[in-house]
Tab-separated table of C-alpha atoms and ligand atoms in Angstrom:
chain	number	residue	atom	x	y	z
A	1	MET	CA	83.580	90.159	83.713
A	2	SER	CA	83.676	90.882	87.454
A	3	GLY	CA	84.108	94.405	88.736
A	4	ILE	CA	87.065	95.704	90.758
A	5	LEU	CA	86.898	96.464	94.465
A	6	TYR	CA	88.814	99.599	95.487
A	7	GLY	CA	89.621	100.277	99.149
A	8	VAL	CA	89.760	104.061	99.242
A	9	GLY	CA	91.219	106.115	102.100
A	10	VAL	CA	89.405	109.457	102.220
A	11	GLY	CA	91.634	111.238	104.766
A	12	PRO	CA	90.722	112.213	108.322
A	13	GLY	CA	88.099	114.937	107.918
A	14	ASP	CA	88.922	117.891	105.681
A	15	PRO	CA	87.493	117.055	102.210
A	16	LYS	CA	90.418	118.982	100.673
A	17	LEU	CA	92.707	116.212	101.947
A	18	LEU	CA	91.106	113.684	99.619
A	19	THR	CA	93.797	112.718	97.086
A	20	LEU	CA	93.345	113.321	93.349
A	21	LYS	CA	93.557	109.544	92.842
A	22	ALA	CA	90.814	108.891	95.402
A	23	LYS	CA	88.596	111.478	93.697
A	24	GLU	CA	89.254	109.920	90.280
A	25	VAL	CA	88.399	106.416	91.513
A	26	LEU	CA	85.281	107.583	93.369
A	27	GLU	CA	84.074	109.414	90.262
A	28	GLY	CA	84.735	106.343	88.088
A	29	VAL	CA	82.912	103.642	90.078
A	30	SER	CA	79.185	102.976	89.939
A	31	VAL	CA	78.915	101.834	93.568
A	32	ILE	CA	80.225	103.422	96.752
A	33	ALA	CA	80.204	101.065	99.747
A	34	VAL	CA	79.822	102.928	103.009
A	35	PRO	CA	80.790	101.273	106.321
A	36	VAL	CA	78.430	102.145	109.205
A	37	LYS	CA	78.100	100.872	112.767
A	38	LYS	CA	74.327	100.726	112.445
A	39	SER	CA	72.056	100.877	109.402
A	40	GLY	CA	70.777	104.401	108.714
A	41	GLU	CA	73.441	106.194	110.761
A	42	GLU	CA	75.462	109.049	109.294
A	43	SER	CA	78.808	108.083	107.808
A	44	THR	CA	81.809	110.309	108.497
A	45	ALA	CA	83.655	108.942	105.444
A	46	LEU	CA	80.674	109.687	103.175
A	47	ASN	CA	80.371	113.209	104.597
A	48	ILE	CA	84.049	113.782	103.799
A	49	ILE	CA	83.699	112.903	100.099
A	50	LYS	CA	80.339	114.598	99.432
A	51	PRO	CA	81.683	118.174	98.973
A	52	VAL	CA	84.230	116.903	96.437
A	53	VAL	CA	82.550	113.983	94.617
A	54	ASN	CA	79.026	114.086	93.193
A	55	VAL	CA	77.391	110.980	94.655
A	56	ALA	CA	73.878	111.813	93.420
A	57	HIS	CA	73.887	109.153	90.675
A	58	LYS	CA	75.940	106.554	92.502
A	59	GLU	CA	74.546	103.427	94.098
A	60	LEU	CA	75.332	103.872	97.794
A	61	VAL	CA	75.509	100.582	99.654
A	62	GLU	CA	75.656	100.496	103.438
A	63	LEU	CA	77.834	97.809	105.012
A	64	GLU	CA	77.087	97.274	108.685
A	65	PHE	CA	80.023	96.740	111.030
A	66	PRO	CA	78.619	96.847	114.569
A	67	MET	CA	81.106	97.749	117.340
A	68	GLU	CA	81.418	94.175	118.584
A	69	HIS	CA	84.179	92.824	120.754
A	70	SER	CA	83.438	89.145	120.125
A	71	HIS	CA	85.621	87.673	117.403
A	72	THR	CA	82.705	85.644	115.999
A	73	ALA	CA	80.398	88.666	115.723
A	74	MET	CA	83.110	90.681	113.943
A	75	GLU	CA	83.896	87.790	111.616
A	76	ASN	CA	80.178	87.475	110.784
A	77	SER	CA	79.887	91.151	109.853
A	78	HIS	CA	83.022	90.948	107.685
A	79	SER	CA	81.680	87.841	105.918
A	80	ALA	CA	78.256	89.456	105.359
A	81	ALA	CA	79.931	92.582	103.912
A	82	ALA	CA	82.140	90.469	101.640
A	83	ALA	CA	79.115	88.500	100.396
A	84	ARG	CA	77.251	91.721	99.593
A	85	LEU	CA	80.264	93.096	97.724
A	86	ARG	CA	80.766	89.852	95.791
A	87	GLY	CA	77.176	90.148	94.526
A	88	LEU	CA	77.875	93.657	93.182
A	89	LEU	CA	81.229	92.659	91.658
A	90	ASP	CA	79.581	89.647	89.964
A	91	GLU	CA	77.196	92.088	88.261
A	92	GLY	CA	80.330	93.655	86.709
A	93	LYS	CA	80.124	96.791	88.879
A	94	ASP	CA	83.260	98.532	90.151
A	95	VAL	CA	82.914	99.317	93.844
A	96	ALA	CA	84.773	101.796	96.073
A	97	LEU	CA	84.774	100.888	99.751
A	98	ILE	CA	85.533	104.144	101.545
A	99	THR	CA	87.356	104.403	104.838
A	100	LEU	CA	88.512	107.205	107.115
A	101	GLY	CA	92.166	108.244	106.927
A	102	ASP	CA	94.346	105.572	105.351
A	103	VAL	CA	93.280	102.026	104.482
A	104	SER	CA	96.271	100.366	106.155
A	105	ILE	CA	95.735	101.805	109.650
A	106	TYR	CA	93.090	100.197	111.883
A	107	SER	CA	90.565	99.991	109.077
A	108	THR	CA	87.735	97.439	108.853
A	109	CYS	CA	88.155	97.788	105.112
A	110	THR	CA	91.291	95.629	105.347
A	111	TYR	CA	89.455	92.490	106.508
A	112	VAL	CA	86.905	92.777	103.732
A	113	LEU	CA	89.529	93.462	101.062
A	114	LYS	CA	91.402	90.315	102.158
A	115	LYS	CA	88.258	88.191	101.855
A	116	ILE	CA	87.423	89.558	98.412
A	117	ARG	CA	90.998	89.062	97.187
A	118	ALA	CA	91.033	85.495	98.560
A	119	ALA	CA	87.811	84.808	96.621
A	120	GLY	CA	89.695	85.647	93.403
A	121	TYR	CA	88.447	89.165	92.648
A	122	GLU	CA	90.688	92.084	91.657
A	123	THR	CA	91.247	94.617	94.422
A	124	GLN	CA	93.184	97.870	94.564
A	125	ILE	CA	94.079	100.042	97.537
A	126	ILE	CA	94.062	103.828	97.229
A	127	PRO	CA	95.942	105.288	100.203
A	128	GLY	CA	94.655	108.252	102.182
A	129	ILE	CA	96.234	110.743	104.559
A	130	PRO	CA	96.334	109.173	108.051
A	131	SER	CA	94.665	111.131	110.840
A	132	PHE	CA	97.854	111.466	112.884
A	133	CYS	CA	99.779	112.998	109.946
A	134	ALA	CA	97.001	115.521	109.289
A	135	GLY	CA	96.783	116.243	113.034
A	136	ALA	CA	100.556	116.701	113.355
A	137	ALA	CA	100.406	119.203	110.492
A	138	LEU	CA	97.629	121.142	112.247
A	139	ALA	CA	99.653	121.108	115.477
A	140	GLY	CA	102.796	122.208	113.610
A	141	ILE	CA	104.847	119.331	115.023
A	142	SER	CA	106.986	116.610	113.480
A	143	LEU	CA	106.405	112.978	114.396
A	144	ALA	CA	110.021	111.854	114.055
A	145	GLU	CA	113.282	113.687	113.485
A	146	GLY	CA	116.809	112.431	112.861
A	147	HIS	CA	117.278	109.056	114.532
A	148	GLU	CA	114.176	109.242	116.716
A	149	ASN	CA	111.918	106.212	116.561
A	150	LEU	CA	108.142	106.381	116.424
A	151	ALA	CA	105.476	103.938	117.598
A	152	VAL	CA	101.803	103.920	116.637
A	153	ILE	CA	99.589	102.143	119.154
A	154	SER	CA	95.971	101.503	119.980
A	155	SER	CA	95.418	102.983	123.451
A	156	ILE	CA	92.745	100.362	124.087
A	157	ARG	CA	95.531	97.896	124.925
A	158	GLY	CA	95.583	99.583	128.358
A	159	GLN	CA	97.965	101.135	130.864
A	160	ALA	CA	100.702	98.475	130.790
A	161	ALA	CA	100.990	98.836	126.997
A	162	VAL	CA	101.102	102.627	127.262
A	163	GLU	CA	103.834	102.440	129.946
A	164	LYS	CA	105.861	99.980	127.858
A	165	VAL	CA	105.731	101.988	124.654
A	166	LEU	CA	106.793	105.109	126.551
A	167	ASP	CA	109.763	103.151	127.964
A	168	ASP	CA	110.820	101.921	124.531
A	169	PHE	CA	110.159	104.716	122.027
A	170	ASP	CA	111.134	108.383	121.609
A	171	ASN	CA	107.801	109.426	120.121
A	172	VAL	CA	104.412	107.756	120.341
A	173	VAL	CA	101.128	108.172	118.468
A	174	MET	CA	98.290	106.875	120.651
A	175	MET	CA	95.196	106.199	118.561
A	176	LYS	CA	91.696	105.370	119.855
A	177	ALA	CA	92.596	107.574	122.824
A	178	GLY	CA	89.146	109.139	123.488
A	179	ARG	CA	87.904	107.078	126.439
A	180	GLN	CA	91.446	106.305	127.570
A	181	MET	CA	92.398	109.963	128.118
A	182	PRO	CA	92.114	109.890	131.951
A	183	MET	CA	94.383	106.810	132.083
A	184	ILE	CA	96.845	108.266	129.547
A	185	THR	CA	97.081	111.680	131.203
A	186	GLY	CA	97.641	109.945	134.560
A	187	VAL	CA	100.573	107.988	133.096
A	188	LEU	CA	102.012	111.098	131.440
A	189	GLU	CA	101.695	113.104	134.657
A	190	SER	CA	103.542	110.437	136.659
A	191	ARG	CA	106.385	110.575	134.109
A	192	GLU	CA	106.381	114.394	133.898
A	193	LEU	CA	105.531	114.120	130.197
A	194	LEU	CA	102.284	116.093	130.116
A	195	GLU	CA	104.010	119.059	128.483
A	196	SER	CA	105.404	116.761	125.794
A	197	ALA	CA	101.930	115.657	124.688
A	198	THR	CA	99.621	117.078	122.031
A	199	VAL	CA	95.979	116.062	121.678
A	200	LEU	CA	94.632	115.803	118.123
A	201	SER	CA	90.880	115.584	118.488
A	202	ASN	CA	88.402	115.812	115.593
A	203	ALA	CA	91.220	117.012	113.336
A	204	GLY	CA	89.645	118.689	110.287
A	205	MET	CA	86.129	118.066	111.642
A	206	PRO	CA	83.613	120.147	113.576
A	207	GLY	CA	84.715	120.395	117.224
A	208	GLN	CA	88.414	120.251	116.365
A	209	TYR	CA	90.771	120.533	119.350
A	210	ILE	CA	94.513	120.556	118.811
A	211	GLY	CA	96.457	121.381	121.938
A	212	PRO	CA	97.793	120.203	125.278
A	213	PRO	CA	95.882	117.561	127.247
A	214	ASP	CA	93.062	119.339	129.054
A	215	THR	CA	91.557	117.170	131.779
A	216	SER	CA	88.399	119.312	131.949
A	217	ARG	CA	87.414	118.291	128.393
A	218	ASP	CA	85.513	115.225	127.208
A	219	TYR	CA	87.183	113.590	124.243
A	220	GLY	CA	85.250	111.666	121.617
A	221	TYR	CA	86.115	108.736	119.369
A	222	PHE	CA	88.194	110.798	116.919
A	223	THR	CA	90.965	111.474	119.407
A	224	THR	CA	94.663	110.766	118.988
A	225	LEU	CA	97.496	111.767	121.276
A	226	VAL	CA	101.095	112.399	120.268
A	227	VAL	CA	103.867	112.227	122.848
A	228	LYS	CA	107.356	113.456	122.021
A	229	LYS	CA	109.527	112.482	124.966
A	230	GLY	CA	112.241	114.935	123.940
A	231	GLY	CA	109.678	117.756	124.069
A	232	LYS	CA	108.026	119.728	121.279
A	233	LYS	CA	111.190	121.260	119.782
A	234	GLU	CA	110.555	124.117	117.343
B	301	SAM	C1	89.544	102.924	113.425
B	301	SAM	S1	90.839	104.072	113.579
B	301	SAM	C2	90.910	104.678	111.932
B	301	SAM	C3	92.250	105.283	111.592
B	301	SAM	C4	92.326	105.779	110.165
B	301	SAM	N1	92.295	104.677	109.232
B	301	SAM	C5	93.557	106.645	109.928
B	301	SAM	O1	94.310	106.376	108.961
B	301	SAM	O2	93.754	107.612	110.632
B	301	SAM	C6	90.015	105.376	114.412
B	301	SAM	C7	90.998	106.229	115.183
B	301	SAM	O3	91.688	107.081	114.280
B	301	SAM	C8	91.942	108.335	114.882
B	301	SAM	N2	91.271	109.390	114.093
B	301	SAM	C9	90.546	109.208	112.966
B	301	SAM	N3	90.131	110.402	112.484
B	301	SAM	C10	90.619	111.339	113.328
B	301	SAM	C11	90.549	112.762	113.366
B	301	SAM	N4	89.880	113.445	112.431
B	301	SAM	N5	91.185	113.417	114.380
B	301	SAM	C12	91.890	112.738	115.307
B	301	SAM	N6	91.996	111.395	115.328
B	301	SAM	C13	91.363	110.702	114.350
B	301	SAM	C14	91.402	108.250	116.318
B	301	SAM	O4	92.467	107.843	117.156
B	301	SAM	C15	90.351	107.180	116.184
B	301	SAM	O5	90.055	106.567	117.412
């Protein structure tokens, strides 16, 4: 009988934010599949689970997902990962594919889970705490109150998309904001919204910064920005 593939969200950084269900699944499987950009590199998701789950006797399988922008290259890496996982599932092994934060939000895991499901294998998704929820908690802010609406965007879509979402929504979570911070802060400044913004950078990880946009800082990949157009009401 084939094994089951679990897509497991491990939360955004603090190992204590791993859910009990994620821990149970990770302890129960024989294989943990670890997405990496390049073979041999350190995995943030694996580092998150290690203090909580004993991985010493698990088979750890690296799945390479290079940061490619070409559709064909991405498709190839997803297909290669799915083929590798199918081999393990055919051996009757249960596999947990770990991913940062929650599985449903900008996770490569999703593409692979779809392929495996389409090939007729059993899959299950174990949700995790999304980075922006954990970051909002650290910042002590709400993301939506009363009738406010909330948008979650990828900042990589560029300035026009950022302007549009700020026109249309009360509150906005801007993910993948690291390299886009100069553009975003420029837009916020022109709309007098800088004071309504909170940066969530490396939330629950070394180098954590939770605070107002600071143009003198360099922001890395794990950076999210929350804008509350009505201000940060206490
Ligand atoms: C590929 S998406 C993964 C999102 C993840 N699945 C989630 O549920 O949060 C990567 C983006 O998530 C955000 N992110 C992930 N971990 C973060 C953290 N610890 N602190 C702040 N932002 C984080 C950043 O915006 C980053 O560019």
